[in-house]
GROMACS .gro file of C-alpha atoms in nm:
model
  262
    1MET     CA    1   0.019  -0.011   0.028
    2LEU     CA    2   0.279   0.246   0.089
    3LYS     CA    3   0.450   0.163  -0.246
    4ILE     CA    4   0.162   0.266  -0.448
    5THR     CA    5   0.097   0.588  -0.220
    6LYS     CA    6   0.479   0.674  -0.335
    7ARG     CA    7   0.431   0.604  -0.677
    8ARG     CA    8   0.110   0.805  -0.692
    9LEU     CA    9   0.276   1.108  -0.516
   10LEU     CA   10   0.549   1.080  -0.762
   11GLN     CA   11   0.324   1.094  -1.081
   12LEU     CA   12   0.144   1.380  -0.910
   13LEU     CA   13   0.446   1.581  -0.855
   14ILE     CA   14   0.563   1.505  -1.224
   15SER     CA   15   0.241   1.620  -1.363
   16LEU     CA   16   0.261   1.933  -1.151
   17LEU     CA   17   0.612   2.038  -1.275
   18LEU     CA   18   0.497   1.960  -1.601
   19VAL     CA   19   0.199   2.193  -1.576
   20ASN     CA   20   0.430   2.448  -1.420
   21PHE     CA   21   0.665   2.400  -1.676
   22LEU     CA   22   0.410   2.486  -1.968
   23PHE     CA   23   0.243   2.773  -1.807
   24ILE     CA   24   0.600   2.946  -1.772
   25LYS     CA   25   0.660   2.881  -2.141
   26TYR     CA   26   0.310   2.999  -2.204
   27LEU     CA   27   0.382   3.341  -2.040
   28HIS     CA   28   0.715   3.386  -2.224
   29ALA     CA   29   0.533   3.342  -2.534
   30ASP     CA   30   0.284   3.582  -2.412
   31ASN     CA   31   0.530   3.859  -2.316
   32THR     CA   32   0.739   3.812  -2.634
   33PHE     CA   33   0.418   3.883  -2.848
   34PRO     CA   34   0.171   4.020  -2.607
   35HIS     CA   35  -0.114   4.093  -2.866
   36ARG     CA   36  -0.127   3.746  -3.020
   37SER     CA   37  -0.368   3.607  -2.757
   38SER     CA   38  -0.594   3.899  -2.828
   39TYR     CA   39  -0.610   3.823  -3.223
   40PRO     CA   40  -0.606   3.434  -3.213
   41ASN     CA   41  -0.772   3.443  -3.587
   42VAL     CA   42  -0.475   3.648  -3.737
   43LYS     CA   43  -0.211   3.408  -3.904
   44THR     CA   44   0.165   3.525  -3.842
   45ILE     CA   45   0.502   3.470  -4.013
   46GLU     CA   46   0.800   3.450  -3.829
   47LEU     CA   47   1.158   3.658  -3.897
   48ASP     CA   48   1.336   3.413  -4.102
   49GLU     CA   49   1.029   3.262  -4.273
   50LEU     CA   50   0.955   3.595  -4.419
   51TYR     CA   51   1.327   3.663  -4.537
   52HIS     CA   52   1.292   3.305  -4.708
   53LYS     CA   53   0.953   3.400  -4.879
   54ASN     CA   54   0.993   3.799  -4.938
   55LYS     CA   55   0.995   3.778  -5.280
   56GLN     CA   56   0.681   3.553  -5.275
   57CYS     CA   57   0.483   3.815  -5.047
   58LEU     CA   58   0.346   4.170  -5.127
   59VAL     CA   59   0.490   4.310  -4.794
   60ILE     CA   60   0.286   4.612  -4.685
   61ASP     CA   61   0.420   4.849  -4.412
   62VAL     CA   62   0.061   4.975  -4.210
   63ARG     CA   63   0.242   5.250  -4.040
   64SER     CA   64   0.229   5.637  -4.150
   65LYS     CA   65   0.426   5.762  -4.427
   66ILE     CA   66   0.646   5.933  -4.224
   67GLU     CA   67   0.757   5.649  -4.024
   68TYR     CA   68   0.790   5.435  -4.390
   69ASP     CA   69   1.021   5.706  -4.485
   70VAL     CA   70   1.248   5.676  -4.212
   71ILE     CA   71   1.310   5.317  -4.218
   72HIS     CA   72   1.128   4.994  -4.396
   73ILE     CA   73   1.185   4.668  -4.551
   74SER     CA   74   1.317   4.668  -4.887
   75ASP     CA   75   1.058   4.608  -5.155
   76SER     CA   76   0.777   4.681  -4.930
   77ILE     CA   77   0.510   4.935  -5.008
   78ASN     CA   78   0.317   5.165  -4.748
   79ILE     CA   79  -0.049   5.152  -4.743
   80SER     CA   80  -0.126   5.328  -4.378
   81LEU     CA   81  -0.404   5.143  -4.166
   82SER     CA   82  -0.552   5.503  -4.153
   83LYS     CA   83  -0.666   5.502  -4.492
   84ILE     CA   84  -1.050   5.497  -4.526
   85ASN     CA   85  -1.033   5.252  -4.828
   86PHE     CA   86  -0.752   5.043  -4.690
   87SER     CA   87  -0.896   4.702  -4.754
   88THR     CA   88  -0.927   4.829  -5.137
   89LEU     CA   89  -0.604   4.983  -5.175
   90VAL     CA   90  -0.452   4.640  -5.052
   91GLU     CA   91  -0.666   4.466  -5.293
   92ASN     CA   92  -0.533   4.660  -5.601
   93ALA     CA   93  -0.193   4.662  -5.484
   94HIS     CA   94  -0.207   4.282  -5.491
   95LYS     CA   95  -0.396   4.286  -5.821
   96LYS     CA   96  -0.088   4.448  -5.986
   97GLN     CA   97   0.185   4.235  -5.833
   98ASN     CA   98  -0.020   3.913  -5.775
   99LYS     CA   99   0.169   3.754  -5.513
  100ALA     CA  100   0.147   3.431  -5.295
  101CYS     CA  101   0.098   3.612  -5.000
  102ILE     CA  102   0.013   3.937  -4.814
  103VAL     CA  103   0.221   4.030  -4.527
  104PHE     CA  104   0.152   4.347  -4.299
  105TYR     CA  105   0.376   4.483  -4.045
  106CYS     CA  106   0.447   4.786  -3.830
  107ASN     CA  107   0.712   4.853  -3.523
  108GLY     CA  108   0.755   4.563  -3.338
  109HIS     CA  109   0.609   4.333  -3.063
  110THR     CA  110   0.386   4.556  -2.907
  111CYS     CA  111   0.268   4.719  -3.228
  112LYS     CA  112  -0.106   4.617  -3.290
  113LYS     CA  113  -0.119   4.787  -3.633
  114SER     CA  114  -0.011   4.457  -3.828
  115TYR     CA  115  -0.321   4.273  -3.657
  116LYS     CA  116  -0.561   4.520  -3.696
  117ALA     CA  117  -0.482   4.540  -4.066
  118ALA     CA  118  -0.517   4.170  -4.118
  119GLN     CA  119  -0.864   4.186  -3.948
  120LYS     CA  120  -0.952   4.465  -4.199
  121MET     CA  121  -0.922   4.223  -4.468
  122SER     CA  122  -1.125   3.947  -4.303
  123HIS     CA  123  -1.422   4.005  -4.553
  124SER     CA  124  -1.198   4.003  -4.841
  125LYS     CA  125  -1.147   3.709  -5.082
  126LEU     CA  126  -0.785   3.758  -5.033
  127TYR     CA  127  -0.806   3.673  -4.656
  128ASN     CA  128  -0.651   3.350  -4.681
  129LEU     CA  129  -0.337   3.509  -4.806
  130VAL     CA  130  -0.295   3.738  -4.516
  131ARG     CA  131  -0.012   3.740  -4.232
  132SER     CA  132   0.102   3.956  -3.986
  133PHE     CA  133   0.469   3.998  -3.953
  134ASP     CA  134   0.438   4.119  -3.575
  135ALA     CA  135   0.816   4.090  -3.492
  136GLY     CA  136   0.803   4.446  -3.676
  137ILE     CA  137   1.049   4.657  -3.860
  138PHE     CA  138   1.338   4.704  -3.605
  139SER     CA  139   1.362   4.294  -3.580
  140TRP     CA  140   1.386   4.304  -3.938
  141ALA     CA  141   1.644   4.547  -3.931
  142ASN     CA  142   1.873   4.416  -3.672
  143LYS     CA  143   1.887   4.075  -3.847
  144TYR     CA  144   1.841   4.146  -4.214
  145ASN     CA  145   2.014   4.517  -4.252
  146ASN     CA  146   2.081   4.453  -4.622
  147GLN     CA  147   1.742   4.388  -4.698
  148THR     CA  148   1.650   4.734  -4.479
  149ILE     CA  149   1.606   5.101  -4.643
  150LEU     CA  150   1.687   5.364  -4.367
  151LEU     CA  151   1.655   5.734  -4.499
  152GLY     CA  152   1.615   5.621  -4.852
  153LYS     CA  153   1.955   5.391  -4.857
  154VAL     CA  154   2.021   5.030  -4.777
  155LEU     CA  155   2.144   5.016  -4.421
  156THR     CA  156   2.472   4.911  -4.468
  157ASP     CA  157   2.569   5.025  -4.077
  158LYS     CA  158   2.346   4.902  -3.801
  159SER     CA  159   2.510   5.130  -3.560
  160LYS     CA  160   2.276   5.412  -3.731
  161LEU     CA  161   1.971   5.232  -3.559
  162ILE     CA  162   1.879   5.429  -3.292
  163ASN     CA  163   1.821   5.226  -2.961
  164LYS     CA  164   1.611   5.302  -2.651
  165GLN     CA  165   1.914   5.417  -2.448
  166GLU     CA  166   2.020   5.667  -2.738
  167TYR     CA  167   1.709   5.804  -2.744
  168GLU     CA  168   1.683   5.852  -2.369
  169GLN     CA  169   2.007   6.031  -2.382
  170HIS     CA  170   1.835   6.340  -2.512
  171LEU     CA  171   1.523   6.337  -2.289
  172VAL     CA  172   1.456   6.620  -2.056
  173THR     CA  173   1.153   6.657  -1.840
  174LYS     CA  174   0.913   6.948  -1.807
  175ALA     CA  175   1.097   7.074  -1.492
  176GLU     CA  176   1.404   7.119  -1.703
  177ILE     CA  177   1.290   7.354  -1.959
  178ASN     CA  178   1.428   7.706  -1.927
  179ASP     CA  179   1.437   8.022  -2.154
  180THR     CA  180   1.762   7.905  -2.301
  181PHE     CA  181   1.584   7.671  -2.529
  182ASN     CA  182   1.493   7.715  -2.869
  183THR     CA  183   1.171   7.530  -2.873
  184ILE     CA  184   1.006   7.386  -3.181
  185ASP     CA  185   0.635   7.238  -3.177
  186ILE     CA  186   0.660   6.951  -3.446
  187ARG     CA  187   0.282   6.858  -3.385
  188ASP     CA  188   0.037   6.877  -3.661
  189HIS     CA  189  -0.184   7.151  -3.681
  190PHE     CA  190  -0.513   6.965  -3.514
  191GLN     CA  191  -0.304   6.845  -3.220
  192ARG     CA  192  -0.194   7.208  -3.151
  193LYS     CA  193  -0.568   7.251  -3.154
  194GLU     CA  194  -0.641   7.010  -2.882
  195GLU     CA  195  -0.383   7.131  -2.664
  196LYS     CA  196  -0.187   7.459  -2.612
  197ILE     CA  197   0.180   7.469  -2.477
  198PRO     CA  198   0.252   7.734  -2.249
  199LEU     CA  199   0.594   7.849  -2.357
  200LYS     CA  200   0.692   8.159  -2.530
  201ALA     CA  201   0.908   8.224  -2.843
  202LEU     CA  202   0.787   7.865  -2.973
  203LYS     CA  203   0.799   7.779  -3.342
  204ARG     CA  204   0.571   7.589  -3.490
  205ILE     CA  205   0.714   7.349  -3.783
  206PRO     CA  206   0.534   7.014  -3.842
  207LEU     CA  207   0.714   6.707  -3.865
  208THR     CA  208   0.605   6.674  -4.220
  209ARG     CA  209   0.772   6.979  -4.286
  210ILE     CA  210   1.096   6.994  -4.090
  211ARG     CA  211   1.305   6.732  -4.303
  212PRO     CA  212   1.388   6.983  -4.578
  213LEU     CA  213   1.495   7.233  -4.338
  214LEU     CA  214   1.720   7.016  -4.120
  215LYS     CA  215   1.899   6.909  -4.465
  216ARG     CA  216   1.973   7.243  -4.540
  217HIS     CA  217   2.047   7.352  -4.185
  218LEU     CA  218   1.803   7.639  -4.190
  219ILE     CA  219   1.743   7.547  -3.839
  220LYS     CA  220   2.059   7.653  -3.627
  221ASP     CA  221   2.196   7.331  -3.440
  222GLU     CA  222   2.158   7.571  -3.084
  223ASN     CA  223   2.008   7.412  -2.782
  224LEU     CA  224   1.714   7.277  -2.949
  225LEU     CA  225   1.395   7.143  -2.783
  226PHE     CA  226   1.142   6.953  -2.986
  227ILE     CA  227   0.805   6.905  -2.854
  228ASP     CA  228   0.565   6.628  -3.004
  229LYS     CA  229   0.227   6.495  -2.870
  230VAL     CA  230   0.319   6.207  -2.651
  231GLY     CA  231   0.696   6.136  -2.736
  232LYS     CA  232   0.635   5.909  -3.035
  233GLN     CA  233   0.706   6.127  -3.316
  234ASN     CA  234   1.033   6.252  -3.171
  235ARG     CA  235   1.172   5.915  -3.217
  236TRP     CA  236   1.135   5.970  -3.603
  237LEU     CA  237   1.280   6.305  -3.601
  238HIS     CA  238   1.598   6.160  -3.411
  239TYR     CA  239   1.692   5.991  -3.722
  240TYR     CA  240   1.692   6.298  -3.930
  241LEU     CA  241   1.878   6.477  -3.673
  242LYS     CA  242   2.142   6.255  -3.651
  243GLU     CA  243   2.160   6.212  -4.031
  244TYR     CA  244   2.233   6.573  -4.087
  245GLY     CA  245   2.480   6.593  -3.804
  246TYR     CA  246   2.264   6.776  -3.541
  247LYS     CA  247   2.449   6.753  -3.200
  248ASN     CA  248   2.260   7.001  -2.987
  249TYR     CA  249   1.909   6.894  -2.922
  250VAL     CA  250   1.666   6.754  -2.687
  251PHE     CA  251   1.298   6.596  -2.676
  252LEU     CA  252   1.034   6.654  -2.408
  253LYS     CA  253   0.965   6.352  -2.264
  254GLY     CA  254   0.630   6.251  -2.256
  255GLY     CA  255   0.550   6.552  -2.533
  256SER     CA  256   0.301   6.831  -2.512
  257THR     CA  257   0.050   6.606  -2.306
  258THR     CA  258   0.303   6.644  -1.954
  259PHE     CA  259   0.179   7.010  -1.945
  260ASN     CA  260  -0.167   6.905  -1.834
  261LYS     CA  261  -0.046   6.649  -1.595
  262ASN     CA  262   0.001   6.749  -1.226
   0.00000   0.00000   0.00000
């Protein structure tokens, strides 16, 4: 009787360890791609698989044109998810190229746009061809830089990619702002109407118009402070500042929304 009890206890212990292992494995997968569980019907494609099938697929960057112009997968096209006729534009693009699969991508593991793009195609006859490359552009650029376009050129030097630490070195808080800064508001017109910035001597140059001014150095490299909406647009501006040799610049952490926070 004792032997049977020990055997049963051993079996139970093994079962518990197995369940614990599978649970930990599940949590790890969920943390790596935190939104997959929210979009169970969206089929995904992995990094290396996309690389080997790249020529067979219509690869679509669903981010904004600003983001696409900074960095994108070679031979991908840009159809922003915000387009009202998104599905029609995808179908027209596929009709021209007639590829075996359609792959949507955005910024990375925490970006939902590639899943949402796939969902938008759910009523299309092309839906079985649709995949989400949810690892995103920066996972691609770090491994396949020779198949990445950065600021219009092939990314031959991966040190040109701006990581989180490099970006954070250029951040200042609201408390650190003073009158010595040459402040530029890069928000769009409708964003400025939503929220006022209580600073004097403020220049307003939307991000969509700032690149040629930086390229020609019509904006002086003198203690520049750039303010966007929530701290995301500045990440793309950072690439242009670095490319054109600017050194004396910072970004407001959290963007203009910080002025309405206690």
